[in-house]
Structure formats: structure tokens, C-alpha cells
Short mmCIF file of C-alpha atoms in Angstrom, two decimals:
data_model
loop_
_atom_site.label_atom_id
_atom_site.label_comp_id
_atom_site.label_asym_id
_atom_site.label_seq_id
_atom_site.Cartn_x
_atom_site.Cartn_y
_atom_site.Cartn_z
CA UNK A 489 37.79 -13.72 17.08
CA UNK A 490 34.76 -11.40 18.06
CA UNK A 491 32.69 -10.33 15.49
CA UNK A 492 32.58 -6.52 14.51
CA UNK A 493 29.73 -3.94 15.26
CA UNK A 494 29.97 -3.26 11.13
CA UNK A 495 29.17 -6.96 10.61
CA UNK A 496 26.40 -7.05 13.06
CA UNK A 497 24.54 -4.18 11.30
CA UNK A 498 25.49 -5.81 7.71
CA UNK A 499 23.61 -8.96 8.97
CA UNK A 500 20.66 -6.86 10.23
CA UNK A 501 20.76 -4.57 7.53
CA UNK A 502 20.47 -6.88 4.52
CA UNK A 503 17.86 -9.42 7.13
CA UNK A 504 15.58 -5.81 7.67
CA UNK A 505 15.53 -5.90 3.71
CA UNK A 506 14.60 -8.91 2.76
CA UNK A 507 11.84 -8.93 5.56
CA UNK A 508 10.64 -5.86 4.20
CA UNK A 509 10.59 -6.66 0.61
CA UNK A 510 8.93 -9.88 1.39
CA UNK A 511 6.21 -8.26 3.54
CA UNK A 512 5.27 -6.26 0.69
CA UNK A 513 4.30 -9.08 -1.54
CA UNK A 514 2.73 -10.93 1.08
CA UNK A 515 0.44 -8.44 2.18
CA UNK A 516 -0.45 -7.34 -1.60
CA UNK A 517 -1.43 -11.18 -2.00
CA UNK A 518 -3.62 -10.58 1.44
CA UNK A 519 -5.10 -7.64 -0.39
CA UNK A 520 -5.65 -9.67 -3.53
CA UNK A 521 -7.90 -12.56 -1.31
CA UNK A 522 -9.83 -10.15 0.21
CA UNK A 523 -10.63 -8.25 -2.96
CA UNK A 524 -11.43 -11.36 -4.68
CA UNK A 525 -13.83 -12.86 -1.44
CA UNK A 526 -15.53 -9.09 -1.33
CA UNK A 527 -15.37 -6.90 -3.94
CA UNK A 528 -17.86 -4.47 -2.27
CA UNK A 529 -15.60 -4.17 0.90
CA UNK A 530 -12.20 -3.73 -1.12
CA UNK A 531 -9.50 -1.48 0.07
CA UNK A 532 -9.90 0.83 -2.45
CA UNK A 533 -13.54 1.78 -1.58
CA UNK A 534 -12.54 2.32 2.10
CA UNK A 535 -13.46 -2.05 3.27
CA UNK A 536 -10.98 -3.59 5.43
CA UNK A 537 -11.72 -7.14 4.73
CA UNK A 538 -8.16 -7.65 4.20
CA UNK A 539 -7.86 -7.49 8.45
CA UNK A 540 -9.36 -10.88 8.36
CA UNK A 541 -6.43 -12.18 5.58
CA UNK A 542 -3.46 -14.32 7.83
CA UNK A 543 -1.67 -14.13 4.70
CA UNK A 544 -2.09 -10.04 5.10
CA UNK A 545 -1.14 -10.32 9.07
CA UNK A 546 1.70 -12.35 8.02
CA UNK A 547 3.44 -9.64 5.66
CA UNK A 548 2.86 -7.19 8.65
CA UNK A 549 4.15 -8.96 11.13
CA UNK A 550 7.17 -9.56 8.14
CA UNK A 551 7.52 -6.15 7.86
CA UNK A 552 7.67 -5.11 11.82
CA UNK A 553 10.07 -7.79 12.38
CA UNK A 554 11.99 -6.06 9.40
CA UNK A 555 11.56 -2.53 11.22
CA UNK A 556 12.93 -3.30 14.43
CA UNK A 557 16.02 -5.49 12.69
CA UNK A 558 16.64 -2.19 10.68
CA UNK A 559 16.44 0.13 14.06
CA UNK A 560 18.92 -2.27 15.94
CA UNK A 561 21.05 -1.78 12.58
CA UNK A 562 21.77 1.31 12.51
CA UNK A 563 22.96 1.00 16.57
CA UNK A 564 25.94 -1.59 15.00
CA UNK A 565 26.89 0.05 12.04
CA UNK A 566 27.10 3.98 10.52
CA UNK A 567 24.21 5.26 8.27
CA UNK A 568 26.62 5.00 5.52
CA UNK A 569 26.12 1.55 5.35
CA UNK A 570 22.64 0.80 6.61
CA UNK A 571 20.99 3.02 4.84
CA UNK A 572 21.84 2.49 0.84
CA UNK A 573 21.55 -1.41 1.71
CA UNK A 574 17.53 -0.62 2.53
CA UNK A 575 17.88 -0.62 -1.49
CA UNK A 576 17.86 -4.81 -1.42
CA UNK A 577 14.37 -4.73 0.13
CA UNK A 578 13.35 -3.22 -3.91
CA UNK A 579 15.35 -5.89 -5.17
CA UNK A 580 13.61 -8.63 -2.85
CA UNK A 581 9.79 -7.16 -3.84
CA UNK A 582 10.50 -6.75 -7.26
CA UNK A 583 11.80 -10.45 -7.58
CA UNK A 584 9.06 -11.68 -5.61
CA UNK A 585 6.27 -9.89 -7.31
CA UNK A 586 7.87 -11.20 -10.77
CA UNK A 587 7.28 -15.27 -9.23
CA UNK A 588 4.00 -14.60 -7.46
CA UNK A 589 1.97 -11.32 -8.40
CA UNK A 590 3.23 -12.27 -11.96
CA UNK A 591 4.23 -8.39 -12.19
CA UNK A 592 7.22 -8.98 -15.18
CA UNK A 593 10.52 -7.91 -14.09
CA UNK A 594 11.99 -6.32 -17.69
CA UNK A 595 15.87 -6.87 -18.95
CA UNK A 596 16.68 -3.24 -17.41
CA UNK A 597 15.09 -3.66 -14.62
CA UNK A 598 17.47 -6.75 -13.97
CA UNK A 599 20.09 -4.18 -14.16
CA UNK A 600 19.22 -2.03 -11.82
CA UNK A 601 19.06 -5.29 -9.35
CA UNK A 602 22.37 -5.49 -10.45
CA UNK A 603 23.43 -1.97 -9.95
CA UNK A 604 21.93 -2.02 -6.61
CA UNK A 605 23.64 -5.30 -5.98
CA UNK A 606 27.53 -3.91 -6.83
CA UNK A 607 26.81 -0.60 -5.26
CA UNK A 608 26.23 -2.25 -2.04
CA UNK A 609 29.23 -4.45 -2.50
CA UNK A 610 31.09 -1.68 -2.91
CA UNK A 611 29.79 0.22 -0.20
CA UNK A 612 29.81 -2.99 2.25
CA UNK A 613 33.72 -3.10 1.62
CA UNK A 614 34.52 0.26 2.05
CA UNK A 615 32.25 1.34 4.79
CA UNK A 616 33.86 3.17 7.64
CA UNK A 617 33.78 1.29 11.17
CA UNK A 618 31.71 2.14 13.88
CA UNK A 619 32.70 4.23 16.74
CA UNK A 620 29.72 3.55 19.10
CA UNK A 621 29.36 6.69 21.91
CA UNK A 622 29.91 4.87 25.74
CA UNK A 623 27.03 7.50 27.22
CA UNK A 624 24.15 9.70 25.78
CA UNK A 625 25.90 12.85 26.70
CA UNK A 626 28.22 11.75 24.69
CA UNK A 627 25.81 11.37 21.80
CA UNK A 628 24.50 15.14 23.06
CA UNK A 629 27.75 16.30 22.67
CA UNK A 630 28.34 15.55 19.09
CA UNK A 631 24.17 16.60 18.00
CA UNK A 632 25.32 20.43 19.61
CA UNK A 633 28.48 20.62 18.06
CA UNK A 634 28.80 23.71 15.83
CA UNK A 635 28.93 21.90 12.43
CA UNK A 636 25.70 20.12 13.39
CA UNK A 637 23.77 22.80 14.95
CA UNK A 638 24.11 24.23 11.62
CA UNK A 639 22.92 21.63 9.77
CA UNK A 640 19.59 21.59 11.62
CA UNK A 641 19.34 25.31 11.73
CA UNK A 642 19.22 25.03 8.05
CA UNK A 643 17.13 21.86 7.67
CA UNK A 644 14.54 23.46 10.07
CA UNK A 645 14.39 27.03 8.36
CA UNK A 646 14.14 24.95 4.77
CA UNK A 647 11.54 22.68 6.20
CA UNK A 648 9.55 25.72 7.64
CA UNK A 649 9.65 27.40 3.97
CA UNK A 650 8.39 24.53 2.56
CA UNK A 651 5.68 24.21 4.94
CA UNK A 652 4.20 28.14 5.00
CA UNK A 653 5.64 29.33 1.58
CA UNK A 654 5.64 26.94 -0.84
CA UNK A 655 3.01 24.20 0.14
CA UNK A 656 0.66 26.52 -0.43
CA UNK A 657 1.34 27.69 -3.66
CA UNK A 658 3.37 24.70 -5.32
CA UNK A 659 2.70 21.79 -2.90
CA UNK A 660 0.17 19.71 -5.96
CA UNK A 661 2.24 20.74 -8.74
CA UNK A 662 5.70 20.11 -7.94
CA UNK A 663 6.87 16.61 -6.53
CA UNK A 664 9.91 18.18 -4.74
CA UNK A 665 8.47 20.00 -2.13
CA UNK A 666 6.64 17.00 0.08
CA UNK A 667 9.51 15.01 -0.57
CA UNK A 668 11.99 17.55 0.26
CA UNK A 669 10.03 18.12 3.80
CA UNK A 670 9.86 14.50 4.28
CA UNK A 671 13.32 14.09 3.39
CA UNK A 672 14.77 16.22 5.48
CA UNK A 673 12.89 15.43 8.98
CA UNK A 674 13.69 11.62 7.75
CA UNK A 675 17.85 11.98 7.90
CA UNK A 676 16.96 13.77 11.53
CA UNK A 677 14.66 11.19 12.50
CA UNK A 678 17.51 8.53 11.66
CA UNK A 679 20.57 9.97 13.52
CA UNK A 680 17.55 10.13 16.40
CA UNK A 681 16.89 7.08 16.66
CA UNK A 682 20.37 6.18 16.28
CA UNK A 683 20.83 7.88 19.48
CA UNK A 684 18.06 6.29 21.27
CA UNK A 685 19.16 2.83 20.27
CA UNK A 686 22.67 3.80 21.55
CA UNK A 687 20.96 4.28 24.75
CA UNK A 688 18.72 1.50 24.99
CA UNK A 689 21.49 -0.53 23.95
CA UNK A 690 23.77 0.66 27.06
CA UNK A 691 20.88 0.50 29.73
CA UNK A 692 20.33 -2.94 28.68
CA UNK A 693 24.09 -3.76 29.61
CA UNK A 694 24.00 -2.01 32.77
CA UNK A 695 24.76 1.81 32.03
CA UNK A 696 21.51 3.28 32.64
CA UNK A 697 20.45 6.01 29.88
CA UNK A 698 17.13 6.53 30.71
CA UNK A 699 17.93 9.59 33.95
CA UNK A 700 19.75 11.84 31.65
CA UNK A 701 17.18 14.32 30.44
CA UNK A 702 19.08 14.44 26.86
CA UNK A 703 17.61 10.74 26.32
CA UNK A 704 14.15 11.85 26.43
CA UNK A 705 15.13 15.32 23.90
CA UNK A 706 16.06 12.71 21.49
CA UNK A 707 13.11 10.35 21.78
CA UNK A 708 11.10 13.78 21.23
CA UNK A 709 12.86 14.79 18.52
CA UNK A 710 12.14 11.41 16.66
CA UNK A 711 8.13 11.33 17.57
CA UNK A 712 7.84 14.63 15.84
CA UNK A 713 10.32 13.69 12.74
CA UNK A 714 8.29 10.82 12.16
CA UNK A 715 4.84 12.14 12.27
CA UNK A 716 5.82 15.25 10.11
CA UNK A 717 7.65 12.56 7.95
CA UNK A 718 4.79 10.81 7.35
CA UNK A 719 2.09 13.06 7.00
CA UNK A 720 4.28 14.92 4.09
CA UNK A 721 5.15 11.45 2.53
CA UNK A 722 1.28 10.58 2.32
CA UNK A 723 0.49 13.58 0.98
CA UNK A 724 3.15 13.49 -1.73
CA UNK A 725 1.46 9.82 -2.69
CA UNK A 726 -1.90 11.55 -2.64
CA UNK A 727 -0.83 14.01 -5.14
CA UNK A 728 1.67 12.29 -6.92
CA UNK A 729 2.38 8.65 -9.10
CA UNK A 730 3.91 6.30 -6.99
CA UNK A 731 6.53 5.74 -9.73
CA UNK A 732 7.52 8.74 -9.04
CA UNK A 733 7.62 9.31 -5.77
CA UNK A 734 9.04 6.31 -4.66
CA UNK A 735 12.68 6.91 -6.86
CA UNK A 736 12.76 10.31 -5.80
CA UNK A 737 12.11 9.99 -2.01
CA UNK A 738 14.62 7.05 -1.80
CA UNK A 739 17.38 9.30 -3.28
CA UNK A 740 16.45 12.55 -1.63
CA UNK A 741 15.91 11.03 1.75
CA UNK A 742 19.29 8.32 1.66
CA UNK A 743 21.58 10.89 0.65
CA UNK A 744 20.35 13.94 3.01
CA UNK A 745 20.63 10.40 5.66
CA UNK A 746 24.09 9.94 5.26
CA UNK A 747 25.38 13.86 5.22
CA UNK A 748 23.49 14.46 8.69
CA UNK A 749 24.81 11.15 9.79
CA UNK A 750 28.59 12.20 8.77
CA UNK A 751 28.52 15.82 10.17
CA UNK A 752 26.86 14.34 13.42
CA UNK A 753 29.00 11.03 14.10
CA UNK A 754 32.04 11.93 12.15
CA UNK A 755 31.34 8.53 9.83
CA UNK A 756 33.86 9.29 7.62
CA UNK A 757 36.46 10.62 10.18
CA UNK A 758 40.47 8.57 9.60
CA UNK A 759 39.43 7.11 6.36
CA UNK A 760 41.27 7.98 3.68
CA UNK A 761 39.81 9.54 0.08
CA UNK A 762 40.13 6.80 -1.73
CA UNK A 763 38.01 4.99 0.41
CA UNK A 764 35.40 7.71 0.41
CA UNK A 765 35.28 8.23 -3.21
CA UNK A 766 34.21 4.22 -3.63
CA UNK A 767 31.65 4.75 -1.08
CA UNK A 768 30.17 7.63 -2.84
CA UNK A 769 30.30 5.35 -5.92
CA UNK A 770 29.02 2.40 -4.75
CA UNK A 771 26.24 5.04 -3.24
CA UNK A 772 25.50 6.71 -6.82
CA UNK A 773 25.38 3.13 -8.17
CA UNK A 774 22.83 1.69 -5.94
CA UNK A 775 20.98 5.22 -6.92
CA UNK A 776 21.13 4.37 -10.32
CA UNK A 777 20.02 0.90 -9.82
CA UNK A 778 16.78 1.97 -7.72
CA UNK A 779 15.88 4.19 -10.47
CA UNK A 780 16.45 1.93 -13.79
CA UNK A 781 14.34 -0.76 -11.11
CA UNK A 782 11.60 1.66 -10.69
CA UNK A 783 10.96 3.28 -14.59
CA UNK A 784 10.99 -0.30 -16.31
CA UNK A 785 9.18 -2.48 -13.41
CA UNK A 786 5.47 -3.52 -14.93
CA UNK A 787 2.76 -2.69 -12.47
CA UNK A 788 -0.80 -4.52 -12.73
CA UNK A 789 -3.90 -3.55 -14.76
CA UNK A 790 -6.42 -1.66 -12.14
CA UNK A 791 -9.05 -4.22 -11.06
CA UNK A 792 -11.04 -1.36 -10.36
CA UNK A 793 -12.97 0.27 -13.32
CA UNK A 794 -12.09 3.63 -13.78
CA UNK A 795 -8.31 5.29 -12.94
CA UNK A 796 -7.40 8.05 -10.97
CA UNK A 797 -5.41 10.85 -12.82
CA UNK A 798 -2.94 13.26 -10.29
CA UNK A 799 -2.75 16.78 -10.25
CA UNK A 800 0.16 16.56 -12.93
CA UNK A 801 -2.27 14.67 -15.54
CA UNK A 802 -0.69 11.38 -14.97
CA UNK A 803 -3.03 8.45 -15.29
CA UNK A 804 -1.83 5.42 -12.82
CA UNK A 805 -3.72 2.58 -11.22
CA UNK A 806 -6.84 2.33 -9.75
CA UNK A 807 -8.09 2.94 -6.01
CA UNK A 808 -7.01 -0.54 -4.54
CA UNK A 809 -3.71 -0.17 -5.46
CA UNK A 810 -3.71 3.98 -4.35
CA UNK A 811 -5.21 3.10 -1.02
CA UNK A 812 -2.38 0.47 -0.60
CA UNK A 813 0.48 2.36 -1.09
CA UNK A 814 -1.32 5.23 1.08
CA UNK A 815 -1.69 2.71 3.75
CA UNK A 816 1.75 0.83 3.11
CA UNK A 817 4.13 2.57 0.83
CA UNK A 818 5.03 5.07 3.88
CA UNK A 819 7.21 1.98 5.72
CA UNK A 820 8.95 1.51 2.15
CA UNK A 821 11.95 3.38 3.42
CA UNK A 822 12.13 3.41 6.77
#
């Protein structure tokens, strides 16, 4: 008996998370060894002694190995399901960083591994099967359906009053409007590169992809959904604690993930609503779980004298750990 294109993306799925989640510690040990060899040529003055760390190279190499196993993921299985799992990789750094970083891991914050643990249970058993396209055009005739055309009509034209009307005047003062332009160029960057791993995975079996002009839309479509993505997510940790950026992102940008993916590939399309309604609750648990792991998880004292306080008066760690998560934090969710 074969084995199904839902369990192939499970396996890859939960693998991309715990590479990820390891990757994180690792390199934050690199970044410890340097700081401790140099202290004048730390990351948080602007030094990049941590290059010359293996233990940093290691975690990155970790982490790309984690990237790639979560692109080939989401070419398996629907967003539905790859996408809340990315919640283990919090679980996986948060353990870790309780055993090595000595960061402790409170009573609640053991819940929310738990929560995030169940949800995905629940979402694992309940998660729709994949209907993988046999061509691109295929693919390009589900993105310019009506229903979906909509979607991006109104993801664009909220995106674009983010960007000229209310950057300017809110942008340092309220969380929500970075995050809600990165979130919603992330769910179209996902369902993008869903497509293009559709396609490289059919060229690589003999149906070549790569002539059909629609292949090369898509690819375009993801370059510029992942720079804008990531410019608006580093300015959001610029601005903002990471505490609270991090919850908020993960919930803004999974959810808005799985409602482009649905409307797009029809995820949810001949399941019943029972089954739906336990998805959608194993998706509000894991939700749950993220947050309750992120408002009780201990972060370390700033090695650095002095702290940095944001725009909204709150005082968090100092400039190692800010240029980290700059530098980092950004691959968190992908």
C-alpha cells in the first residue's frame, strides 16, 4: 500500500519544524561564542564574528534544510495542514532553549506546548486530502477563478492602504498595520509557491512546466510577496517587542494562509462540517497554545548594558538579542 500525498507533507511538515526550531537555538549558541570571544565585534554593535562560529553555520544550514522540507510540504499536502503544524518548530525552540540557553520554560507555557500539540492532532486527523493539479494551467485556472480574483483584489487594495494611508500616520504606533501587510502578501506568497512546487514537481517527472508563461507569473508573484513580506515584517520588529510581534504575526499570517489556500484550491471541497468544524478547532487550539507559549516563556537578561525601549514605551532586551531577531526572526514563520 502506497503512501498518501497527506502523509508525505505530515512527515515534511513536522521534519521542517523541528529543523527550524533547532536551528534557532543553535545559532543563538553561535551568537553566544562569538559574543563571549569578542565583545567589541558583537552582533548587536553591527560585528559579525559570529560568521566564523560552525556552531552558527550549523543552525543555518539547520534551518535551510528546514525551509526547503517545508516548501516540498506544502506540494504533498493542503495549507490546512502544513501550515498550523509550523507551530511545533515554537514547541522544539522553546524546549531546547529551556535544556541549553537555560531560558525556563514556565507551567503555562507547558500548556501551550500542549495546546499546540492536540490542536495539531486534531488537525492532522481531520485534514482534507490533497487533490494535486496534473498541469500549471490547471493551477492558473483555479488562481483566476472569480472567488479568488476577489480575494486578491481585496488583499491588494488593503495592502495598498496600509502602505500609502496608514504607514504613514499609524505605522510606529499600532502593531497591526506591518503585520497586517506582511500577513497578507505571506498567505499569497504561500499558495505561490505552492504552485511553483506543483510545477517543479511535474517537470521533474517528465511533464515539463517550465514553457507555459503562467509558471513564470507565479514565480513573479512569489519574489515580490516575499520581499514586501519581509521588509514589512522587519520593520514591525524594528518598531515593535518581539513578544509581541511574533504571537500576532503567527495568527494573522496562518489564518489569512489557510482562507486564500481554501478559496484557491478548494481544500475543504467534499468534506463534510463536522470535519471542518474540528479543523477549525484544532486550528484555534494550536492558536491558543502559541500564544500562552509566547506571554509566559522567560527570555534572557540583556548582556548588553543599556535596553532599547519601542515606540510604544516597552522596555525589552538589549541590541544583541534585537539585531538577532532582525537578522533571524523573519524565517520564524516561513
Amino acid at each position: 500500500m502506497g503512501v498518501s500525498d497527506n502523509t508525505r507533507g505530515l512527515v515534511l511538515a513536522m521534519l521542517s519544524s523541528l529543523f527550524i526550531g533547532t536551528s534557532f537555538i543553535l545559532k543563538k549558541k553561535g551568537l553566544k561564542r562569538a559574543a563571549a570571544s569578542s565583545s567589541d565585534s558583537r552582533a548587536g554593535v553591527g560585528g559579525y564574528t559570529y560568521l566564523l562560529e560552525p556552531l552558527w553555520w550549523s543552525g543555518m544550514i539547520i534551518m535551510i534544510v528546514g525551509e526547503v522540507a517545508n516548501f516540498v510540504a506544502y506540494i504533498y499536502a493542503p495549507a490546512v495542514l502544513v501550515t498550523p503544524l509550523g507551530a511545533l518548530s515554537i514547541i522544539v525552540s522553546a524546549i531546547l532553549a529551556h535544556f541549553m540557553l537555560k531560558e525556563r520554560l514556565r507551567k503555562m507555557g507547558l500548556v501551550g506546548c500542549v495546546s499546540c500539540i492536540v490542536g495539531s492532532v486534531v488537525i492532522v486527523i481531520h485534514a482534507p486530502q490533497e487533490h494535486t493539479p496534473s498541469s500549471v494551467q490547471q493551477i492558473w485556472n483555479l488562481a483566476t477563478q472569480p472567488a479568488f480574483l476577489f480575494y486578491v483584489a481585496a488583499t491588494v487594495s488593503i495592502v495598498l492602504a496600509l502602505i500609502l494611508h496608514f504607514e504613514p500616520r499609524y505605522g510606529q504606533s499600532n502593531v497591526l498595520v506591518y503585520l497586517g501587510i506582511c500577513s497578507l502578501m505571506g498567505a499569497l506568497t504561500v499558495v505561490s509557491i505552492k504552485a511553483i512546487g506543483i510545477a517543479i514537481k511535474l517537470t521533474l517527472e517528465g511533464i515539463n512546466q517550465l514553457a507555459y508563461p503562467q509558471t513564470w507569473v507565479f514565480l513573479t508573484v512569489a519574489v515580490i510577496c516575499v520581499i514586501t513580506q519581509l521588509n514589512y515584517l522587519n520593520k514591525a520588529l524594528d518598531t515593535f517587542n518581539a513578544a509581541i510581534v511574533s504571537p500576532i504575526y503567527y495568527v494573522m499570517f496562518t489564518t489569512l494562509t489557510i482562507i486564500a489556500s481554501a478559496i484557491m484550491f478548494k481544500d475543504w471541497s467534499g468534506q463534510d462540517a463536522s470535519s471542518i468544524a474540528s479543523e477549525i478547532c484544532g486550528f484555534i487550539t494550536v492558536l491558543s497554545g502559541t500564544v500562552i507559549l509566547h506571554a509566559t516563556r522567560d527570555y534572557e537578561t540583556p548582556s548588553v548594558a543599556g535596553s532599547i525601549t519601542w515606540y510604544n514605551g516597552d522596555p525589552i532586551k538589549g541590541m544583541e538579542d534585537a539585531h538577532f531577531i532582525l537578522l533571524h526572526d523573519a524565517d520564524y514563520y516561513e
